[in-house]
Amino acid sequence: MNRTHNNGELRIEHVNQEVELIGWVAKRRNFGALVFIDLRDRSGITQLVFDEEKAKEIQSVRNEYILHVKGLVAERKDKNDKLPTGDIEIKVSNVEIVNSAETTPLIIADETDALEDTRFTYRYLDLRRPLMQQKMITRHKITKIMRNYLDDMEFVEVETPILTKSTPEGARDYLVPSRIHTGEFYALPQSPQLFKQLLMISGFERYYQVARCFRDEDLRADRQPDFTQLDIEASFLSEVEIQTMLENMMKKVMKEVCNLDIQIPFLRIPFDEAMNRYGSDKPDNRFGLELQDVKDVFKNSEFKVFKDVVASNGAIKAIVVPGKADMSRKEIDKLTDLAKKYGAKGLVAIKYLNQTLEGGVVKFFSDEEIANLTEVLNLKDNDLILISSDNWTTVCEVLGALRLHFADVMELTSKDDFSFLWVTDFPLLEYSEEDGRFYARHHPFTLPKEEEVELLDSRPQDVHAAAYDMVLNGYEVGGGSLRIYSNELQKKMFSILGFSDEEIKERFGFFVDAFKYGTPPHGGFAFGLDRVAMILTKSDSIRDVIAFPKNAAARCMMSGAPSKVDESQLEELHLKIVEEE
């Protein structure tokens, strides 16, 4: 079949040209002697006009039939300024019905009434919607720009194994049983971390890969069991040099995808400051409502809750929400419930009305505390003050969640605004009281800050990492770090994390052995491509920018995966399903 043009291509300058088009019927309208059809392909829509004679040939045609037409481009009398092709139409002289279609279970249009389960079950139809195709095309464009940029910077694309060894990297592995080696398993990679570091030891100096990654963890709007990273590693570059290179790449992406000139360098915020100001290690700084420290105001408080927190060296912080002092008791109770989801035991809510603090706890405050709180928070009439008191982490996370809640309900942000920043100076380690041991906050190969390495022996909890996350509009779109390249330091890190020599050899032996042969200083980064595409296409979920996503239960509604397999397949793999009691 020949076609001379795509359906989104024709303009007024093509009038009187004979053309051939192919596409799906998006809409049919009958007007007596004339029939109008909107013909759709990936590029857009063109209106077709069938006279009375030609209309007889398409009597059976309805939405999603595929037509091949030939005709003359004509200027439309009633132009449609909402369509790029709205100035013209095609007077059809010849039509061929290429294929028929049953009535679809969802509307094939930007706006559809289908629920998510229906969309995912018939994803191949959902992807016909112009809006969805544009999202996928934008994702392709983002990836292409990144690839071209890295190619210009002399990076080499190298593919790393999908069937690999199970290593502890934070989430559960997806395991693949080996038929050949009975009782042994491959693991699908959570990331190419070990391999990209080995490529630096191999001397490639600059590597990248659009990598498929797999993590068996609970899902949410911006998480899938299988996802895509743009994985990057480079030797002989400093932390700032890596960040600057990535800033320039994102500047290029934003210009070519969104036609926006973003400012570089990005704002750099240390982890402690991000938590103290925004209650998050991935802060959205497009709006205010910042956390404020009020511990000094209550350092001598007789209010038992605050008194106990001061005695235990905890934190007392507040956010001020303008114009919300009119919230009802029921609404404030919902805020308390939200706070409890993030670990709070309760929430102090105070209203500032007519230059007076109102609330059940105010009776426990001294006149000095009332005056100081009003001054420190710079209160205005009709302000709502929310105070959390507990350990530092809990207080920050509780107020950070409330801050985002109000940003949503008060519509303080727009998807048309983009704010990039770096979060730096993360703690190297996290201590688990439950397990009585340290865990790596990023991964065991993260380089400690050079000036703090000596603290690993005496105060490991105070050591910071040479790690950095790129944040866009409150989403972590990527993260990276400089890596340990000293064999002795890597052994020390494993020891702090509680790995025995036997465990190190079993889990990381091949990797640790490589350190003996001249490992260069190196560092890297991984972009979450799904998240970047989600934000730049103004989507609400990464599922909208993944061609065939899983639902919230980690199921593919279209194919039915995961599914049971034949008993013979299990026997080949020496596996047996044990029913839960």
XYZ file of C-alpha atoms in Angstrom:
581
model
C 0.000 0.000 0.000
C 1.237 3.440 -0.870
C 0.698 6.560 1.181
C 2.034 9.909 0.175
C 1.598 11.654 3.525
C 0.901 11.035 7.194
C -2.429 12.109 8.633
C -0.996 14.979 10.662
C 1.081 16.396 7.859
C -1.188 18.112 5.313
C -1.638 21.907 5.355
C -3.270 24.641 3.281
C -0.307 24.696 0.884
C -1.174 21.129 -0.178
C -4.565 22.167 -1.624
C -5.284 20.595 -5.050
C -2.663 17.879 -4.543
C -3.726 14.257 -4.974
C -2.724 12.235 -1.906
C -3.003 8.730 -0.463
C -3.552 8.159 3.256
C -3.875 5.119 5.546
C -5.183 5.048 9.083
C -7.806 4.161 11.661
C -11.303 5.659 11.688
C -11.411 7.949 14.722
C -14.900 9.357 14.124
C -17.679 9.062 11.552
C -20.373 11.690 10.930
C -23.265 11.266 8.479
C -24.839 14.356 6.890
C -27.274 13.002 4.372
C -25.506 12.950 1.047
C -22.103 13.481 2.655
C -20.153 11.376 5.138
C -17.217 12.805 7.107
C -14.538 10.572 8.643
C -11.603 11.571 10.810
C -8.695 9.334 9.805
C -6.067 8.865 12.508
C -2.507 7.614 12.557
C 0.402 8.273 14.905
C 1.012 11.725 13.458
C -2.528 13.108 13.825
C -5.952 13.343 12.168
C -7.147 14.321 8.692
C -10.797 14.844 7.791
C -12.090 12.808 4.834
C -15.179 13.735 2.800
C -17.183 11.042 0.959
C -19.851 12.115 -1.538
C -23.110 10.180 -1.890
C -21.668 7.658 -4.322
C -18.528 6.943 -2.292
C -20.528 6.840 0.938
C -22.198 3.625 -0.292
C -18.776 1.913 -0.242
C -18.273 2.632 3.455
C -21.733 1.883 4.804
C -20.319 -0.776 7.135
C -17.376 1.307 8.311
C -17.237 2.345 11.953
C -14.616 3.429 14.480
C -11.216 1.662 14.345
C -11.694 0.248 10.827
C -8.513 0.737 8.811
C -8.943 2.594 5.509
C -6.676 3.295 2.574
C -7.928 6.334 0.645
C -6.942 8.383 -2.373
C -8.259 11.868 -2.988
C -7.747 15.596 -3.536
C -6.757 18.040 -0.811
C -9.363 20.819 -0.514
C -9.723 23.892 1.670
C -12.327 23.435 4.400
C -15.228 25.854 4.609
C -15.650 25.341 8.346
C -12.061 25.320 9.584
C -11.046 23.657 12.852
C -8.356 25.690 14.618
C -7.922 22.926 17.215
C -6.332 20.619 14.645
C -3.023 21.238 12.827
C -4.784 19.870 9.713
C -7.939 21.864 10.425
C -7.652 24.079 7.316
C -8.016 21.200 4.848
C -9.940 18.025 4.087
C -9.613 15.199 1.566
C -12.305 14.709 -1.094
C -12.073 10.941 -1.434
C -12.006 9.463 -4.945
C -11.052 5.904 -4.021
C -11.378 3.918 -0.785
C -10.254 0.464 0.324
C -11.316 -1.133 3.600
C -8.035 -2.651 4.778
C -9.459 -4.246 7.910
C -12.579 -4.229 10.052
C -12.851 -3.802 13.847
C -15.253 -4.804 16.573
C -16.607 -2.212 18.979
C -13.754 -1.363 21.340
C -14.119 -1.742 25.126
C -12.812 1.791 25.656
C -13.021 5.119 23.875
C -9.945 5.677 21.683
C -9.463 9.367 22.420
C -7.458 11.615 24.737
C -10.364 11.585 27.160
C -11.620 8.088 27.905
C -14.162 6.785 30.392
C -12.324 3.492 30.941
C -11.121 2.495 34.395
C -7.460 1.628 34.882
C -8.087 -2.134 34.881
C -9.825 -1.887 31.502
C -7.076 0.309 30.101
C -4.391 -2.152 31.238
C -6.305 -5.217 30.020
C -6.613 -3.672 26.529
C -3.358 -1.758 26.693
C -2.798 -2.134 22.937
C -6.007 -0.105 22.450
C -5.187 2.339 25.244
C -1.902 3.048 23.458
C -3.811 4.066 20.319
C -5.050 7.137 22.163
C -3.149 10.165 20.795
C -2.355 11.359 24.321
C -0.731 8.046 25.206
C 1.216 7.884 21.963
C 2.540 11.382 22.567
C 3.722 10.371 26.037
C 5.600 7.386 24.636
C 7.100 9.455 21.824
C 8.250 12.062 24.364
C 9.854 9.308 26.410
C 11.682 8.108 23.290
C 12.865 11.662 22.634
C 14.184 12.061 26.198
C 16.157 8.821 25.921
C 17.512 9.733 22.484
C 18.732 13.159 23.673
C 20.450 11.586 26.674
C 22.103 8.936 24.514
C 23.331 11.508 22.004
C 24.684 13.750 24.775
C 26.620 10.915 26.411
C 27.922 9.789 23.030
C 29.237 13.318 22.450
C 30.919 13.125 25.876
C 32.739 9.937 24.770
C 30.744 7.490 26.882
C 30.557 3.885 25.660
C 27.269 1.978 25.818
C 27.823 -1.496 27.274
C 25.136 -4.075 28.043
C 25.444 -5.949 31.340
C 23.889 -9.334 32.265
C 20.209 -9.816 33.049
C 20.833 -13.263 34.566
C 23.283 -12.613 37.375
C 24.141 -13.420 40.993
C 21.910 -12.581 43.936
C 23.559 -9.876 46.076
C 22.032 -7.838 48.922
C 21.236 -4.377 47.548
C 18.240 -3.273 49.598
C 15.208 -4.883 47.932
C 14.193 -8.492 47.320
C 15.642 -10.111 44.227
C 13.581 -11.754 41.527
C 15.065 -15.239 41.340
C 15.313 -17.451 38.245
C 15.863 -21.189 38.827
C 18.545 -22.889 36.773
C 17.508 -26.080 34.953
C 21.118 -27.084 34.345
C 22.400 -26.451 37.868
C 19.860 -28.089 40.168
C 18.951 -26.060 43.249
C 20.798 -22.951 42.074
C 19.327 -19.626 41.021
C 20.124 -16.598 38.956
C 18.851 -13.200 40.098
C 17.494 -10.427 37.905
C 19.581 -7.278 38.527
C 18.249 -4.606 40.874
C 20.727 -2.368 39.031
C 23.970 -2.862 37.081
C 25.932 -1.499 40.077
C 28.676 -4.111 40.383
C 29.110 -4.504 36.634
C 29.455 -0.801 35.924
C 32.132 -0.527 38.609
C 33.891 -3.529 37.081
C 33.809 -1.720 33.728
C 35.724 1.130 35.379
C 38.273 -1.407 36.654
C 38.359 -2.709 33.062
C 39.527 0.714 31.903
C 36.542 1.892 29.865
C 36.572 5.174 31.837
C 33.095 6.238 30.680
C 30.128 3.872 30.465
C 26.378 4.193 30.097
C 23.444 1.885 29.489
C 19.673 2.152 29.218
C 19.262 -0.644 31.725
C 16.314 -2.787 32.738
C 16.174 -3.249 36.519
C 14.068 -5.517 38.715
C 13.023 -5.199 42.356
C 10.499 -7.355 44.187
C 8.956 -4.650 46.368
C 5.598 -3.053 47.079
C 4.345 -0.777 44.326
C 3.103 2.826 44.241
C 2.424 5.485 41.608
C 6.108 5.968 40.727
C 7.321 2.374 41.178
C 7.155 -0.828 39.091
C 8.702 -4.283 39.582
C 10.579 -3.849 36.310
C 11.763 -0.372 35.402
C 14.364 1.461 33.344
C 17.441 3.416 34.407
C 19.874 5.464 32.419
C 22.948 4.077 34.138
C 26.198 6.073 34.071
C 29.704 5.563 35.460
C 32.911 7.540 34.941
C 36.508 7.381 36.137
C 38.734 10.262 37.239
C 35.897 12.789 37.734
C 35.072 14.646 40.937
C 31.632 14.837 42.532
C 31.052 18.348 41.162
C 32.322 17.407 37.686
C 29.819 14.542 37.483
C 27.000 16.796 38.692
C 27.916 19.548 36.210
C 27.929 17.077 33.312
C 24.474 15.808 34.309
C 23.135 19.363 34.710
C 24.214 20.149 31.160
C 22.486 17.001 29.930
C 19.215 17.941 31.657
C 19.486 21.481 30.317
C 19.611 19.999 26.826
C 16.683 17.652 27.548
C 14.500 20.464 28.921
C 15.265 22.713 25.957
C 14.599 20.110 23.276
C 11.612 18.427 24.951
C 9.884 21.309 26.754
C 11.444 24.331 25.011
C 12.527 25.635 28.420
C 15.850 27.212 29.362
C 16.634 26.017 32.877
C 19.257 27.628 35.070
C 22.451 25.787 35.941
C 24.144 25.035 38.239
C 21.263 23.572 40.227
C 20.706 24.546 43.834
C 22.643 22.225 46.161
C 21.036 21.431 49.534
C 22.724 19.220 52.149
C 20.599 16.351 53.457
C 20.241 17.814 56.972
C 19.065 21.167 55.594
C 16.586 19.492 53.232
C 15.048 17.575 56.118
C 15.038 20.579 58.466
C 13.427 22.932 55.924
C 11.215 20.653 53.870
C 10.830 17.448 55.880
C 12.046 15.411 52.911
C 15.274 14.249 51.288
C 13.602 14.943 47.928
C 12.142 18.392 48.592
C 9.723 20.261 46.373
C 10.893 23.868 46.682
C 8.294 25.350 44.323
C 6.254 26.540 47.310
C 6.811 27.687 50.901
C 5.264 26.193 54.055
C 8.774 25.389 55.258
C 9.377 23.691 58.590
C 10.432 26.007 61.415
C 12.274 25.039 64.586
C 10.418 26.081 67.752
C 12.304 23.972 70.283
C 13.912 27.033 71.860
C 10.482 28.560 72.388
C 9.506 25.585 74.540
C 12.872 24.733 76.139
C 11.412 25.418 79.595
C 7.873 24.314 78.791
C 5.603 22.806 81.445
C 3.513 21.155 78.726
C 4.409 17.504 79.370
C 4.657 16.429 75.711
C 7.151 19.197 74.895
C 8.942 18.845 78.216
C 9.612 15.146 77.610
C 10.872 15.783 74.079
C 13.270 18.499 75.276
C 14.561 16.166 78.000
C 15.193 13.381 75.451
C 16.957 15.777 73.045
C 14.205 15.383 70.458
C 12.834 17.950 68.028
C 9.910 20.387 68.074
C 9.032 21.910 64.700
C 6.084 23.710 63.138
C 4.585 24.651 59.810
C 2.315 27.657 59.342
C -0.514 27.339 56.835
C -1.910 30.765 55.837
C -5.686 31.199 55.715
C -6.505 27.803 57.194
C -7.486 28.766 60.751
C -11.101 28.159 59.725
C -10.546 24.387 59.476
C -13.097 22.339 61.399
C -12.327 19.915 64.209
C -13.120 17.053 61.831
C -10.661 18.354 59.238
C -7.921 18.734 61.840
C -8.601 15.199 63.058
C -7.883 14.007 59.496
C -4.569 15.881 59.608
C -3.755 14.089 62.862
C -4.556 10.746 61.229
C -2.200 11.612 58.381
C 0.516 12.562 60.872
C 0.098 9.217 62.652
C 0.667 7.356 59.385
C 4.156 8.868 59.389
C 4.906 7.859 62.968
C 3.528 10.755 65.013
C 1.879 10.023 68.353
C -0.257 13.125 67.894
C -0.370 16.606 66.386
C -0.693 20.026 68.009
C -2.988 22.353 66.030
C -3.270 26.010 66.984
C -5.223 28.817 65.308
C -4.149 32.471 65.228
C -7.287 34.597 65.191
C -7.620 38.276 66.105
C -3.986 38.297 67.265
C -4.698 35.489 69.718
C -3.602 31.849 69.841
C -6.513 29.438 70.125
C -6.334 25.727 70.812
C -6.640 23.166 73.566
C -2.920 23.203 74.404
C -2.541 26.986 74.598
C -3.628 26.920 78.263
C -0.366 25.080 79.024
C 1.764 27.839 77.432
C 3.231 30.716 79.399
C 2.740 34.307 78.239
C 6.407 34.343 77.236
C 6.019 31.193 75.131
C 2.932 32.621 73.405
C 4.755 35.868 72.608
C 7.894 34.072 71.400
C 5.946 31.601 69.241
C 4.036 34.454 67.608
C 7.272 36.299 66.884
C 9.361 33.315 65.737
C 6.656 32.128 63.326
C 5.783 35.698 62.234
C 2.097 34.842 62.559
C -0.626 36.561 60.563
C -4.355 36.552 61.193
C -6.099 33.316 60.169
C -2.880 31.247 60.244
C -3.043 27.572 61.200
C -0.016 26.338 63.168
C 0.786 22.623 63.184
C 3.439 21.445 65.660
C 5.082 18.027 65.836
C 7.380 16.873 68.641
C 9.295 13.593 68.667
C 12.667 12.329 67.483
C 14.166 14.446 64.703
C 13.476 12.053 61.827
C 9.833 11.497 62.751
C 9.141 15.219 63.226
C 10.665 16.080 59.848
C 8.803 13.327 57.988
C 5.452 14.120 59.655
C 5.577 17.826 58.858
C 6.998 17.090 55.400
C 3.940 14.947 54.654
C 1.576 17.662 55.955
C 3.414 20.237 53.866
C 2.833 18.210 50.693
C -0.798 17.600 51.691
C -1.495 21.331 51.826
C 0.412 21.942 48.591
C -2.023 19.533 46.961
C -5.295 20.772 48.496
C -4.326 24.447 48.123
C -2.998 23.900 44.566
C 0.313 25.588 45.364
C 2.193 23.960 42.462
C 1.739 23.600 38.717
C 2.902 20.804 36.434
C 4.103 23.539 34.078
C 6.777 24.610 36.595
C 10.030 22.685 36.888
C 12.503 23.054 39.732
C 15.734 21.046 39.809
C 18.043 20.739 42.793
C 20.703 18.484 44.256
C 20.519 16.913 47.698
C 24.050 16.186 48.925
C 25.957 15.056 52.020
C 23.730 12.113 52.906
C 24.519 10.035 55.978
C 26.666 7.103 54.909
C 24.924 4.664 57.248
C 21.592 4.034 58.955
C 21.380 2.236 62.288
C 18.606 -0.281 62.905
C 17.669 -0.541 66.587
C 15.639 -3.627 65.758
C 18.545 -5.476 64.121
C 21.276 -3.870 66.219
C 23.445 -3.096 63.194
C 24.264 -0.512 60.539
C 22.924 -0.589 56.991
C 24.272 1.332 53.989
C 21.953 4.223 53.179
C 22.762 3.921 49.461
C 24.804 0.760 48.905
C 27.964 -0.786 50.403
C 30.212 0.697 47.697
C 29.522 4.379 48.430
C 32.616 6.442 49.235
C 32.642 8.216 52.611
C 33.538 11.895 52.647
C 37.348 11.945 52.564
C 37.650 14.217 55.595
C 35.446 11.906 57.684
C 36.942 8.487 56.877
C 38.817 8.375 60.194
C 35.464 8.551 62.029
C 34.468 5.112 60.688
C 36.276 3.476 63.620
C 34.868 5.658 66.401
C 31.655 7.370 65.210
C 30.418 5.697 62.027
C 26.952 7.208 62.508
C 28.442 10.688 61.965
C 30.094 9.911 58.623
C 28.604 11.444 55.466
C 28.689 9.977 51.970
C 29.978 11.448 48.731
C 26.463 10.854 47.430
C 24.061 13.082 45.533
C 20.445 12.857 44.391
C 18.906 14.924 41.610
C 15.439 16.107 42.590
C 12.783 17.522 40.270
C 9.484 18.848 41.650
C 9.703 16.705 44.762
C 10.683 13.497 42.957
C 14.078 11.861 43.123
C 14.752 11.455 39.394
C 18.196 10.032 39.916
C 20.934 9.312 42.393
C 24.593 8.534 42.487
C 27.829 8.727 44.404
C 31.553 8.432 44.241
C 32.586 4.828 44.838
C 35.062 3.193 47.196
C 38.140 2.240 45.183
C 40.465 1.177 48.005
C 40.494 -2.511 48.815
C 41.128 -1.844 52.503
C 38.348 0.740 52.781
C 35.893 -1.591 51.048
C 36.776 -4.362 53.524
C 36.221 -1.936 56.402
C 32.829 -0.951 55.023
C 31.768 -4.590 54.760
C 32.921 -5.125 58.350
C 30.880 -2.165 59.645
C 27.840 -3.555 57.834
C 28.277 -6.857 59.656
C 29.444 -9.088 56.796
C 31.742 -11.927 57.791
C 34.719 -12.884 55.604
C 32.753 -15.916 54.450
C 29.716 -13.788 53.514
C 31.887 -11.299 51.654
C 33.526 -14.078 49.654
C 30.196 -15.784 48.932
C 28.265 -12.662 47.910
C 30.895 -10.287 46.533
C 34.003 -12.431 46.035
C 34.361 -11.754 42.295
C 33.907 -8.027 42.891
C 36.312 -7.728 45.835
C 38.955 -9.731 43.963
C 38.890 -7.175 41.155
C 39.974 -4.436 43.579
C 43.438 -6.057 43.795
C 44.380 -5.069 40.262
C 44.408 -1.275 40.145
C 40.975 0.280 40.645
C 40.634 3.881 39.415
C 38.750 6.564 41.389
C 35.255 6.540 39.904
C 31.674 7.535 40.472
C 28.337 7.304 38.806
C 24.687 8.087 38.602
C 21.415 6.454 37.580
C 18.421 8.334 36.186
C 14.972 6.876 36.707
C 13.855 7.233 33.092
C 10.266 6.371 33.953
C 10.088 9.179 36.517
C 11.734 11.730 34.228
C 9.254 10.880 31.467
C 6.349 10.983 33.934
C 7.197 14.517 35.075
C 7.998 15.946 31.648
C 4.760 14.538 30.170
C 2.821 15.871 33.211
C 1.522 12.400 34.018
C 0.294 11.268 37.420
C 1.965 7.856 37.339
C 4.911 6.164 35.660
C 2.391 3.633 34.351
C 1.346 6.246 31.799
C 4.842 6.301 30.272
C 5.489 2.545 30.340
C 4.115 0.702 27.318
C 2.911 -2.391 29.169
C 2.858 -1.697 32.931
C 1.889 -3.826 35.915
C -0.973 -2.757 38.165
C -0.735 -2.038 41.897
C -0.801 -5.776 42.615
C 2.232 -6.321 40.315
C 0.073 -8.082 37.715
C -0.015 -7.552 33.958
C -3.750 -7.289 33.296
C -3.221 -7.824 29.581
C -1.105 -11.005 29.535
C -2.129 -12.401 32.912
C 1.424 -12.535 34.288
C 2.392 -13.853 36.737
C 0.687 -17.162 36.016
C 0.944 -20.809 36.946
C 3.099 -23.104 34.812
C 2.815 -26.738 33.812
C 3.875 -29.365 36.323
C 6.359 -30.662 33.740
C 8.146 -27.302 33.732
C 8.439 -27.382 37.510
C 9.802 -30.930 37.390
C 12.477 -29.878 34.902
C 13.563 -27.195 37.331
C 13.329 -29.542 40.340
C 10.768 -27.236 41.966
C 7.607 -28.027 43.875
C 4.791 -25.670 44.882
C 4.013 -25.913 48.591
C 0.538 -24.711 49.483
C 0.278 -22.244 52.373
C -1.345 -23.664 55.472
